[in-house]
PDB file of C-alpha atoms in Angstrom:
ATOM      1  CA  UNK A  14      90.057 172.147  20.177  1.00 44.00           C
ATOM      2  CA  UNK A  15      92.810 170.393  22.289  1.00 61.00           C
ATOM      3  CA  UNK A  16      93.268 166.667  22.017  1.00 72.00           C
ATOM      4  CA  UNK A  17      91.960 165.312  25.335  1.00 70.00           C
ATOM      5  CA  UNK A  18      88.558 167.068  24.408  1.00 64.00           C
ATOM      6  CA  UNK A  19      88.228 165.609  20.772  1.00 70.00           C
ATOM      7  CA  UNK A  20      88.698 162.126  21.883  1.00 71.00           C
ATOM      8  CA  UNK A  21      86.322 162.956  25.193  1.00 68.00           C
ATOM      9  CA  UNK A  22      89.105 162.519  27.845  1.00 73.00           C
ATOM     10  CA  UNK A  23      90.341 163.904  30.900  1.00 69.00           C
ATOM     11  CA  UNK A  24      93.484 165.630  32.352  1.00 70.00           C
ATOM     12  CA  UNK A  25      94.189 162.492  34.655  1.00 72.00           C
ATOM     13  CA  UNK A  26      93.588 159.791  32.508  1.00 78.00           C
ATOM     14  CA  UNK A  27      95.916 157.164  31.366  1.00 83.00           C
ATOM     15  CA  UNK A  28      97.681 156.308  28.071  1.00 86.00           C
ATOM     16  CA  UNK A  29      95.181 152.439  28.523  1.00 86.00           C
ATOM     17  CA  UNK A  30      92.022 154.867  28.753  1.00 83.00           C
ATOM     18  CA  UNK A  31      93.066 156.923  25.815  1.00 85.00           C
ATOM     19  CA  UNK A  32      93.820 154.285  23.562  1.00 87.00           C
ATOM     20  CA  UNK A  33      90.751 152.211  24.590  1.00 84.00           C
ATOM     21  CA  UNK A  34      88.688 155.468  24.013  1.00 80.00           C
ATOM     22  CA  UNK A  35      90.730 155.525  20.439  1.00 83.00           C
ATOM     23  CA  UNK A  36      89.273 151.735  19.840  1.00 83.00           C
ATOM     24  CA  UNK A  37      85.628 153.055  20.884  1.00 79.00           C
ATOM     25  CA  UNK A  38      85.299 156.096  18.350  1.00 77.00           C
ATOM     26  CA  UNK A  39      86.792 153.735  15.538  1.00 79.00           C
ATOM     27  CA  UNK A  40      84.170 151.517  15.801  1.00 74.00           C
ATOM     28  CA  UNK A  41      81.522 153.642  15.668  1.00 68.00           C
ATOM     29  CA  UNK A  42      82.930 156.234  13.128  1.00 68.00           C
ATOM     30  CA  UNK A  43      85.044 155.046  10.857  1.00 72.00           C
ATOM     31  CA  UNK A  44      83.851 155.494   7.240  1.00 71.00           C
ATOM     32  CA  UNK A  45      83.657 151.832   6.175  1.00 72.00           C
ATOM     33  CA  UNK A  46      81.060 151.564   8.789  1.00 67.00           C
ATOM     34  CA  UNK A  47      79.312 154.612   8.208  1.00 63.00           C
ATOM     35  CA  UNK A  48      78.600 154.231   4.337  1.00 63.00           C
ATOM     36  CA  UNK A  49      75.604 157.054   4.629  1.00 57.00           C
ATOM     37  CA  UNK A  50      76.875 159.379   7.161  1.00 55.00           C
ATOM     38  CA  UNK A  51      80.135 161.415   6.312  1.00 56.00           C
ATOM     39  CA  UNK A  52      82.349 161.383   9.338  1.00 57.00           C
ATOM     40  CA  UNK A  53      85.196 162.257   7.481  1.00 66.00           C
ATOM     41  CA  UNK A  54      86.519 165.078   9.100  1.00 64.00           C
ATOM     42  CA  UNK A  55      85.731 164.133  12.372  1.00 66.00           C
ATOM     43  CA  UNK A  56      87.226 160.681  12.323  1.00 74.00           C
ATOM     44  CA  UNK A  57      90.745 162.591  10.619  1.00 76.00           C
ATOM     45  CA  UNK A  58      90.549 164.699  13.669  1.00 74.00           C
ATOM     46  CA  UNK A  59      90.046 162.167  15.894  1.00 78.00           C
ATOM     47  CA  UNK A  60      92.995 160.371  14.863  1.00 83.00           C
ATOM     48  CA  UNK A  61      95.388 162.977  14.534  1.00 82.00           C
ATOM     49  CA  UNK A  62      93.747 164.021  18.319  1.00 82.00           C
ATOM     50  CA  UNK A  63      95.067 160.440  19.029  1.00 86.00           C
ATOM     51  CA  UNK A  64      98.646 160.328  17.282  1.00 87.00           C
ATOM     52  CA  UNK A  65      99.347 163.673  19.326  1.00 85.00           C
ATOM     53  CA  UNK A  66      98.733 161.380  22.371  1.00 85.00           C
ATOM     54  CA  UNK A  67     100.973 158.394  21.749  1.00 88.00           C
ATOM     55  CA  UNK A  68     103.989 161.082  20.308  1.00 86.00           C
ATOM     56  CA  UNK A  69     103.217 163.052  23.706  1.00 83.00           C
ATOM     57  CA  UNK A  70     101.786 161.298  26.461  1.00 83.00           C
ATOM     58  CA  UNK A  71     102.662 164.101  28.450  1.00 77.00           C
ATOM     59  CA  UNK A  72      99.375 165.440  27.561  1.00 75.00           C
ATOM     60  CA  UNK A  73      97.220 163.282  29.321  1.00 77.00           C
ATOM     61  CA  UNK A  74      98.739 164.773  32.371  1.00 70.00           C
ATOM     62  CA  UNK A  75      96.218 166.827  35.084  1.00 53.00           C
ATOM     63  CA  UNK A  76      97.242 170.409  35.258  1.00 49.00           C
ATOM     64  CA  UNK A  77      97.590 172.300  39.292  1.00 44.00           C
ATOM     65  CA  UNK A  78      93.878 173.774  39.158  1.00 48.00           C
ATOM     66  CA  UNK A  79      94.387 176.997  41.200  1.00 47.00           C
ATOM     67  CA  UNK A  80      90.654 177.031  42.007  1.00 50.00           C
ATOM     68  CA  UNK A  81      90.475 173.391  42.845  1.00 51.00           C
ATOM     69  CA  UNK A  82      93.470 172.836  45.716  1.00 53.00           C
ATOM     70  CA  UNK A  83      92.733 171.319  48.775  1.00 59.00           C
ATOM     71  CA  UNK A  84      91.470 173.758  51.464  1.00 73.00           C
ATOM     72  CA  UNK A  85      92.852 171.362  53.892  1.00 75.00           C
ATOM     73  CA  UNK A  86      96.137 172.430  55.191  1.00 84.00           C
ATOM     74  CA  UNK A  87      98.401 170.172  56.903  1.00 87.00           C
ATOM     75  CA  UNK A  88     101.098 171.685  59.089  1.00 90.00           C
ATOM     76  CA  UNK A  89     103.854 169.895  61.455  1.00 92.00           C
ATOM     77  CA  UNK A  90     103.852 171.319  65.039  1.00 93.00           C
ATOM     78  CA  UNK A  91     106.427 170.243  67.652  1.00 94.00           C
ATOM     79  CA  UNK A  92     104.988 169.370  71.508  1.00 94.00           C
ATOM     80  CA  UNK A  93     106.448 168.766  74.759  1.00 95.00           C
ATOM     81  CA  UNK A  94     105.844 166.433  77.693  1.00 94.00           C
ATOM     82  CA  UNK A  95     105.461 169.492  80.001  1.00 93.00           C
ATOM     83  CA  UNK A  96     102.337 170.791  77.926  1.00 93.00           C
ATOM     84  CA  UNK A  97     100.565 167.301  77.397  1.00 92.00           C
ATOM     85  CA  UNK A  98     100.875 166.641  81.638  1.00 91.00           C
ATOM     86  CA  UNK A  99      99.779 170.912  82.130  1.00 90.00           C
ATOM     87  CA  UNK A 100      97.180 170.319  79.474  1.00 89.00           C
ATOM     88  CA  UNK A 101      98.582 173.727  77.942  1.00 92.00           C
ATOM     89  CA  UNK A 102      97.040 175.312  75.196  1.00 94.00           C
ATOM     90  CA  UNK A 103      99.231 176.267  72.375  1.00 94.00           C
ATOM     91  CA  UNK A 104      99.655 178.709  69.853  1.00 95.00           C
ATOM     92  CA  UNK A 105     101.110 178.730  66.653  1.00 93.00           C
ATOM     93  CA  UNK A 106     101.730 181.059  63.468  1.00 92.00           C
ATOM     94  CA  UNK A 107     100.622 179.054  59.938  1.00 90.00           C
ATOM     95  CA  UNK A 108     100.764 180.062  56.684  1.00 89.00           C
ATOM     96  CA  UNK A 109      97.296 179.654  54.435  1.00 88.00           C
ATOM     97  CA  UNK A 110      96.136 180.088  50.999  1.00 85.00           C
ATOM     98  CA  UNK A 111      93.148 182.750  50.698  1.00 86.00           C
ATOM     99  CA  UNK A 112      91.657 184.582  47.497  1.00 86.00           C
ATOM    100  CA  UNK A 113      93.977 187.691  46.954  1.00 88.00           C
ATOM    101  CA  UNK A 114      92.123 190.738  47.981  1.00 87.00           C
ATOM    102  CA  UNK A 115      93.359 192.826  45.043  1.00 89.00           C
ATOM    103  CA  UNK A 116      91.348 190.860  42.158  1.00 89.00           C
ATOM    104  CA  UNK A 117      88.623 189.503  44.732  1.00 87.00           C
ATOM    105  CA  UNK A 118      90.154 185.888  43.356  1.00 85.00           C
ATOM    106  CA  UNK A 119      90.109 186.216  39.772  1.00 86.00           C
ATOM    107  CA  UNK A 120      92.968 186.427  38.600  1.00 86.00           C
ATOM    108  CA  UNK A 121      92.291 190.158  36.343  1.00 89.00           C
ATOM    109  CA  UNK A 122      94.098 193.309  36.781  1.00 89.00           C
ATOM    110  CA  UNK A 123      89.895 194.782  36.234  1.00 90.00           C
ATOM    111  CA  UNK A 124      88.492 192.033  38.501  1.00 90.00           C
ATOM    112  CA  UNK A 125      85.333 190.532  38.445  1.00 89.00           C
ATOM    113  CA  UNK A 126      85.118 192.800  35.436  1.00 90.00           C
ATOM    114  CA  UNK A 127      87.201 190.975  33.382  1.00 90.00           C
ATOM    115  CA  UNK A 128      86.154 187.371  33.775  1.00 91.00           C
ATOM    116  CA  UNK A 129      86.410 185.422  30.778  1.00 90.00           C
ATOM    117  CA  UNK A 130      83.163 186.001  29.337  1.00 89.00           C
ATOM    118  CA  UNK A 131      82.549 182.526  26.984  1.00 88.00           C
ATOM    119  CA  UNK A 132      83.655 180.302  30.333  1.00 87.00           C
ATOM    120  CA  UNK A 133      82.396 182.453  32.849  1.00 86.00           C
ATOM    121  CA  UNK A 134      85.203 182.515  35.338  1.00 84.00           C
ATOM    122  CA  UNK A 135      86.053 178.888  35.414  1.00 81.00           C
ATOM    123  CA  UNK A 136      88.864 178.258  32.831  1.00 80.00           C
ATOM    124  CA  UNK A 137      86.559 175.438  31.183  1.00 79.00           C
ATOM    125  CA  UNK A 138      83.864 174.998  29.172  1.00 79.00           C
ATOM    126  CA  UNK A 139      81.728 172.026  27.590  1.00 71.00           C
ATOM    127  CA  UNK A 140      82.214 170.421  24.461  1.00 60.00           C
ATOM    128  CA  UNK A 141      80.018 167.489  22.506  1.00 52.00           C
ATOM    129  CA  UNK A 142      82.656 166.431  20.181  1.00 48.00           C
ATOM    130  CA  UNK A 143      81.414 163.507  17.331  1.00 46.00           C
ATOM    131  CA  UNK A 144      78.375 163.200  19.064  1.00 45.00           C
ATOM    132  CA  UNK A 145      80.258 162.019  22.425  1.00 45.00           C
ATOM    133  CA  UNK A 146      78.556 162.671  25.789  1.00 44.00           C
ATOM    134  CA  UNK A 147      79.693 166.525  27.010  1.00 48.00           C
ATOM    135  CA  UNK A 148      82.823 166.641  28.743  1.00 58.00           C
ATOM    136  CA  UNK A 149      84.260 169.835  29.903  1.00 64.00           C
ATOM    137  CA  UNK A 150      87.700 171.324  27.985  1.00 72.00           C
ATOM    138  CA  UNK A 151      90.081 174.442  28.428  1.00 76.00           C
ATOM    139  CA  UNK A 152      88.393 177.416  27.468  1.00 82.00           C
ATOM    140  CA  UNK A 153      90.225 178.578  24.077  1.00 81.00           C
ATOM    141  CA  UNK A 154      89.559 182.594  24.859  1.00 84.00           C
ATOM    142  CA  UNK A 155      91.234 182.835  27.913  1.00 83.00           C
ATOM    143  CA  UNK A 156      93.274 179.242  27.195  1.00 76.00           C
ATOM    144  CA  UNK A 157      91.280 177.912  31.075  1.00 78.00           C
ATOM    145  CA  UNK A 158      93.025 180.969  32.888  1.00 81.00           C
ATOM    146  CA  UNK A 159      88.928 182.393  33.747  1.00 86.00           C
ATOM    147  CA  UNK A 160      90.057 185.729  32.626  1.00 86.00           C
ATOM    148  CA  UNK A 161      91.210 187.632  29.625  1.00 86.00           C
ATOM    149  CA  UNK A 162      93.368 190.886  29.945  1.00 85.00           C
ATOM    150  CA  UNK A 163      96.250 191.530  32.215  1.00 85.00           C
ATOM    151  CA  UNK A 164      96.573 189.478  35.377  1.00 85.00           C
ATOM    152  CA  UNK A 165      97.023 191.236  38.692  1.00 86.00           C
ATOM    153  CA  UNK A 166      99.977 191.942  39.561  1.00 85.00           C
ATOM    154  CA  UNK A 167      99.571 191.896  43.162  1.00 84.00           C
ATOM    155  CA  UNK A 168      98.806 187.563  42.887  1.00 81.00           C
ATOM    156  CA  UNK A 169     100.407 188.089  38.939  1.00 78.00           C
ATOM    157  CA  UNK A 170      96.881 186.051  37.654  1.00 81.00           C
ATOM    158  CA  UNK A 171      97.347 183.208  40.203  1.00 79.00           C
ATOM    159  CA  UNK A 172      94.236 184.836  41.805  1.00 84.00           C
ATOM    160  CA  UNK A 173      95.376 183.743  45.584  1.00 82.00           C
ATOM    161  CA  UNK A 174      97.891 185.641  48.712  1.00 85.00           C
ATOM    162  CA  UNK A 175      99.712 183.600  51.543  1.00 85.00           C
ATOM    163  CA  UNK A 176      98.387 184.665  55.549  1.00 87.00           C
ATOM    164  CA  UNK A 177      99.633 184.550  58.071  1.00 90.00           C
ATOM    165  CA  UNK A 178      97.076 183.572  61.155  1.00 90.00           C
ATOM    166  CA  UNK A 179      97.329 182.499  64.878  1.00 92.00           C
ATOM    167  CA  UNK A 180      95.427 179.515  66.360  1.00 93.00           C
ATOM    168  CA  UNK A 181      95.237 178.227  69.534  1.00 94.00           C
ATOM    169  CA  UNK A 182      94.552 174.952  69.900  1.00 94.00           C
ATOM    170  CA  UNK A 183      94.783 172.360  73.277  1.00 93.00           C
ATOM    171  CA  UNK A 184      97.521 170.004  73.741  1.00 92.00           C
ATOM    172  CA  UNK A 185      96.179 166.790  76.619  1.00 89.00           C
ATOM    173  CA  UNK A 186      96.582 162.835  76.110  1.00 88.00           C
ATOM    174  CA  UNK A 187      94.369 162.403  73.661  1.00 88.00           C
ATOM    175  CA  UNK A 188      95.716 164.469  71.293  1.00 87.00           C
ATOM    176  CA  UNK A 189      99.109 162.984  72.110  1.00 90.00           C
ATOM    177  CA  UNK A 190      97.437 159.278  71.107  1.00 90.00           C
ATOM    178  CA  UNK A 191      96.057 160.775  68.124  1.00 89.00           C
ATOM    179  CA  UNK A 192      98.920 163.051  66.903  1.00 91.00           C
ATOM    180  CA  UNK A 193      97.028 165.437  64.841  1.00 90.00           C
ATOM    181  CA  UNK A 194      94.720 168.147  66.148  1.00 91.00           C
ATOM    182  CA  UNK A 195      91.730 169.433  63.778  1.00 90.00           C
ATOM    183  CA  UNK A 196      90.911 173.010  63.713  1.00 90.00           C
ATOM    184  CA  UNK A 197      87.489 173.520  61.762  1.00 89.00           C
ATOM    185  CA  UNK A 198      87.763 176.477  59.187  1.00 86.00           C
ATOM    186  CA  UNK A 199      91.392 177.054  59.494  1.00 88.00           C
ATOM    187  CA  UNK A 200      93.004 175.614  56.602  1.00 87.00           C
ATOM    188  CA  UNK A 201      92.651 177.334  52.947  1.00 85.00           C
ATOM    189  CA  UNK A 202      90.318 179.595  51.967  1.00 81.00           C
ATOM    190  CA  UNK A 203      88.430 179.016  48.115  1.00 76.00           C
ATOM    191  CA  UNK A 204      88.242 181.302  45.968  1.00 66.00           C
ATOM    192  CA  UNK A 205      84.579 181.074  46.652  1.00 67.00           C
ATOM    193  CA  UNK A 206      85.121 181.432  50.133  1.00 68.00           C
ATOM    194  CA  UNK A 207      84.819 178.534  52.272  1.00 77.00           C
ATOM    195  CA  UNK A 208      87.423 176.906  54.271  1.00 82.00           C
ATOM    196  CA  UNK A 209      89.044 173.861  54.655  1.00 85.00           C
ATOM    197  CA  UNK A 210      90.088 172.000  57.869  1.00 89.00           C
ATOM    198  CA  UNK A 211      93.535 173.200  59.435  1.00 90.00           C
ATOM    199  CA  UNK A 212      95.622 169.521  60.225  1.00 90.00           C
ATOM    200  CA  UNK A 213      98.396 169.631  62.909  1.00 92.00           C
ATOM    201  CA  UNK A 214     100.527 166.738  62.933  1.00 92.00           C
ATOM    202  CA  UNK A 215     102.038 166.835  65.963  1.00 93.00           C
ATOM    203  CA  UNK A 216     105.735 165.652  66.891  1.00 94.00           C
ATOM    204  CA  UNK A 217     106.583 165.064  70.944  1.00 93.00           C
ATOM    205  CA  UNK A 218     109.862 166.082  71.899  1.00 94.00           C
ATOM    206  CA  UNK A 219     111.740 163.557  73.888  1.00 94.00           C
ATOM    207  CA  UNK A 220     112.365 164.283  77.308  1.00 95.00           C
ATOM    208  CA  UNK A 221     115.197 163.935  78.987  1.00 94.00           C
ATOM    209  CA  UNK A 222     114.054 161.605  81.460  1.00 94.00           C
ATOM    210  CA  UNK A 223     110.435 161.228  81.221  1.00 96.00           C
ATOM    211  CA  UNK A 224     108.246 159.112  78.443  1.00 95.00           C
ATOM    212  CA  UNK A 225     104.095 158.106  78.703  1.00 93.00           C
ATOM    213  CA  UNK A 226     102.576 154.813  79.422  1.00 91.00           C
ATOM    214  CA  UNK A 227      98.506 154.728  78.887  1.00 87.00           C
ATOM    215  CA  UNK A 228      97.728 158.254  81.177  1.00 86.00           C
ATOM    216  CA  UNK A 229     101.099 157.982  83.254  1.00 90.00           C
ATOM    217  CA  UNK A 230     104.179 159.943  82.877  1.00 94.00           C
ATOM    218  CA  UNK A 231     107.138 157.786  83.837  1.00 95.00           C
ATOM    219  CA  UNK A 232     110.825 157.513  84.487  1.00 96.00           C
ATOM    220  CA  UNK A 233     113.020 155.626  86.714  1.00 96.00           C
ATOM    221  CA  UNK A 234     114.698 156.929  89.966  1.00 95.00           C
ATOM    222  CA  UNK A 235     117.523 155.622  91.908  1.00 94.00           C
ATOM    223  CA  UNK A 236     117.160 154.005  95.161  1.00 94.00           C
ATOM    224  CA  UNK A 237     119.189 152.697  98.077  1.00 90.00           C
ATOM    225  CA  UNK A 238     119.620 148.520  98.855  1.00 88.00           C
ATOM    226  CA  UNK A 239     117.953 149.550 102.371  1.00 87.00           C
ATOM    227  CA  UNK A 240     115.266 151.700 101.031  1.00 91.00           C
ATOM    228  CA  UNK A 241     113.779 148.747  99.156  1.00 88.00           C
ATOM    229  CA  UNK A 242     114.211 147.366 102.853  1.00 88.00           C
ATOM    230  CA  UNK A 243     112.953 149.261 105.337  1.00 89.00           C
ATOM    231  CA  UNK A 244     110.823 151.901 102.782  1.00 93.00           C
ATOM    232  CA  UNK A 245     111.717 155.751 102.830  1.00 94.00           C
ATOM    233  CA  UNK A 246     109.941 158.859 102.028  1.00 94.00           C
ATOM    234  CA  UNK A 247     111.711 161.229  99.346  1.00 94.00           C
ATOM    235  CA  UNK A 248     110.619 164.352  96.550  1.00 94.00           C
ATOM    236  CA  UNK A 249     111.134 164.434  92.854  1.00 94.00           C
ATOM    237  CA  UNK A 250     110.730 167.226  90.892  1.00 94.00           C
ATOM    238  CA  UNK A 251     108.331 166.955  87.709  1.00 92.00           C
ATOM    239  CA  UNK A 252     108.460 169.711  85.123  1.00 92.00           C
ATOM    240  CA  UNK A 253     109.375 171.691  87.638  1.00 91.00           C
ATOM    241  CA  UNK A 254     107.109 170.793  90.036  1.00 90.00           C
ATOM    242  CA  UNK A 255     108.526 169.077  93.149  1.00 92.00           C
ATOM    243  CA  UNK A 256     106.088 165.693  94.306  1.00 92.00           C
ATOM    244  CA  UNK A 257     106.817 163.410  97.270  1.00 93.00           C
ATOM    245  CA  UNK A 258     106.607 159.710  97.644  1.00 94.00           C
ATOM    246  CA  UNK A 259     106.978 157.244  99.622  1.00 94.00           C
ATOM    247  CA  UNK A 260     108.907 154.032  98.899  1.00 94.00           C
ATOM    248  CA  UNK A 261     107.374 151.114 100.285  1.00 94.00           C
ATOM    249  CA  UNK A 262     109.188 147.734 101.199  1.00 92.00           C
ATOM    250  CA  UNK A 263     110.055 145.445  98.931  1.00 89.00           C
ATOM    251  CA  UNK A 264     108.132 147.086  95.899  1.00 92.00           C
ATOM    252  CA  UNK A 265     109.707 147.825  92.505  1.00 93.00           C
ATOM    253  CA  UNK A 266     107.312 150.772  92.029  1.00 94.00           C
ATOM    254  CA  UNK A 267     105.031 153.332  92.778  1.00 93.00           C
ATOM    255  CA  UNK A 268     102.072 155.940  91.361  1.00 91.00           C
ATOM    256  CA  UNK A 269     101.874 159.342  92.261  1.00 89.00           C
ATOM    257  CA  UNK A 270      98.511 161.451  91.737  1.00 83.00           C
ATOM    258  CA  UNK A 271      99.554 165.176  91.600  1.00 80.00           C
ATOM    259  CA  UNK A 272      96.542 167.429  93.061  1.00 75.00           C
ATOM    260  CA  UNK A 273      97.168 170.245  90.777  1.00 69.00           C
ATOM    261  CA  UNK A 274      94.496 168.599  88.617  1.00 59.00           C
ATOM    262  CA  UNK A 275      93.145 165.973  89.739  1.00 53.00           C
ATOM    263  CA  UNK A 276      90.238 165.460  87.383  1.00 53.00           C
ATOM    264  CA  UNK A 277      92.754 164.981  84.581  1.00 53.00           C
ATOM    265  CA  UNK A 278      93.632 161.360  86.341  1.00 53.00           C
ATOM    266  CA  UNK A 279      97.123 162.139  85.299  1.00 58.00           C
ATOM    267  CA  UNK A 280      99.426 159.891  87.468  1.00 84.00           C
ATOM    268  CA  UNK A 281     103.567 159.385  87.640  1.00 91.00           C
ATOM    269  CA  UNK A 282     104.820 156.021  87.510  1.00 92.00           C
ATOM    270  CA  UNK A 283     107.874 155.454  89.346  1.00 94.00           C
ATOM    271  CA  UNK A 284     109.785 152.360  88.547  1.00 94.00           C
ATOM    272  CA  UNK A 285     112.946 151.895  91.415  1.00 94.00           C
ATOM    273  CA  UNK A 286     116.433 151.533  90.096  1.00 93.00           C
ATOM    274  CA  UNK A 287     118.651 150.131  92.814  1.00 88.00           C
ATOM    275  CA  UNK A 288     122.187 151.216  92.955  1.00 87.00           C
ATOM    276  CA  UNK A 289     124.729 150.125  95.034  1.00 80.00           C
ATOM    277  CA  UNK A 290     125.578 151.969  98.533  1.00 79.00           C
ATOM    278  CA  UNK A 291     128.573 153.869  99.338  1.00 78.00           C
ATOM    279  CA  UNK A 292     130.749 151.885 101.681  1.00 80.00           C
ATOM    280  CA  UNK A 293     132.781 153.497 104.066  1.00 85.00           C
ATOM    281  CA  UNK A 294     134.512 151.880 107.295  1.00 86.00           C
ATOM    282  CA  UNK A 295     131.294 152.487 109.407  1.00 86.00           C
ATOM    283  CA  UNK A 296     128.990 151.011 106.227  1.00 83.00           C
ATOM    284  CA  UNK A 297     130.780 147.522 105.768  1.00 84.00           C
ATOM    285  CA  UNK A 298     131.077 147.207 110.068  1.00 86.00           C
ATOM    286  CA  UNK A 299     126.849 147.885 109.535  1.00 85.00           C
ATOM    287  CA  UNK A 300     126.545 145.325 106.908  1.00 82.00           C
ATOM    288  CA  UNK A 301     128.500 142.393 108.515  1.00 86.00           C
ATOM    289  CA  UNK A 302     126.730 142.651 111.504  1.00 86.00           C
ATOM    290  CA  UNK A 303     123.694 142.553 109.251  1.00 84.00           C
ATOM    291  CA  UNK A 304     125.242 139.134 107.168  1.00 81.00           C
ATOM    292  CA  UNK A 305     125.577 137.633 111.269  1.00 85.00           C
ATOM    293  CA  UNK A 306     122.226 137.942 111.560  1.00 84.00           C
ATOM    294  CA  UNK A 307     120.980 136.466 108.085  1.00 79.00           C
ATOM    295  CA  UNK A 308     123.105 134.028 107.954  1.00 81.00           C
ATOM    296  CA  UNK A 309     121.037 131.186 109.733  1.00 82.00           C
ATOM    297  CA  UNK A 310     118.523 132.088 108.169  1.00 79.00           C
ATOM    298  CA  UNK A 311     120.347 131.240 104.407  1.00 76.00           C
ATOM    299  CA  UNK A 312     121.332 127.609 106.526  1.00 75.00           C
ATOM    300  CA  UNK A 313     117.052 127.043 107.482  1.00 75.00           C
ATOM    301  CA  UNK A 314     116.511 127.571 103.843  1.00 74.00           C
ATOM    302  CA  UNK A 315     119.207 125.940 101.912  1.00 75.00           C
ATOM    303  CA  UNK A 316     118.159 122.520 104.933  1.00 76.00           C
ATOM    304  CA  UNK A 317     114.648 123.228 103.773  1.00 75.00           C
ATOM    305  CA  UNK A 318     115.308 122.937 100.393  1.00 73.00           C
ATOM    306  CA  UNK A 319     116.940 119.897 100.060  1.00 71.00           C
ATOM    307  CA  UNK A 320     114.308 118.092 102.687  1.00 69.00           C
ATOM    308  CA  UNK A 321     111.571 119.399  99.471  1.00 67.00           C
ATOM    309  CA  UNK A 322     114.001 117.398  97.170  1.00 61.00           C
ATOM    310  CA  UNK A 323     114.522 114.140  99.172  1.00 58.00           C
TER     311      UNK A 323
END
């Protein structure tokens, strides 16, 4: 019988739990407190188990239980902004755990016939030590393996194998903001046949021009001063699609609704960034002429401001 079972502890309990359990058992089973009931053998076994744990606290560590590995599977996936823009379906290949097909998830070379008769393949048995509450402990016959004899040659007794499956999911603005996509029943398969969920953690690849704000795909576009003043019409490439936009006079931005899928309510926000014009002799003459026309307005504005201050 192992030290944890004798003290009524479970794998994963702390050293403080072991000390508290030891104090409780000492009060209950110390020979001096039980003169009419011989508990000497049990008390000695309890003391030896406690000393073994103090000497080697690693006995409290929880071992890996291959029968109860997490059923969910978390996999990172990189997606691009254009995938979100066009609401594309993406297909990824993932590797997940599944019961070994050779031994049918038993770990034994003989399959179900090699299961341990004592623990029925669970690897653990119920124990009642020192009249304590029943606690499960490692099966002494199969040492927690759940089977006896030689292990399966395919999975080397781990009861599991890896399989590659393809999964398809939709990429859109909702998945962009949630950063996760959950596919029901596409995760690890347990030895009892139940399937966990596949959790795709989305990593968004940075785009050189566009970024997302709200429901809009945003970017900056250069405009000339004359375009800002008079207004104009121009074109822009949005993920391979050539779209036309209007520059209204004295505005700083505009929006485009792509008609390819208007039901998505997806827009493109263009912020205007003014750039310096190319000054040739001809354009210099034009700007000088404009300046001569606008100068009287500047003087009138200065006079009006002076009157307001006085």
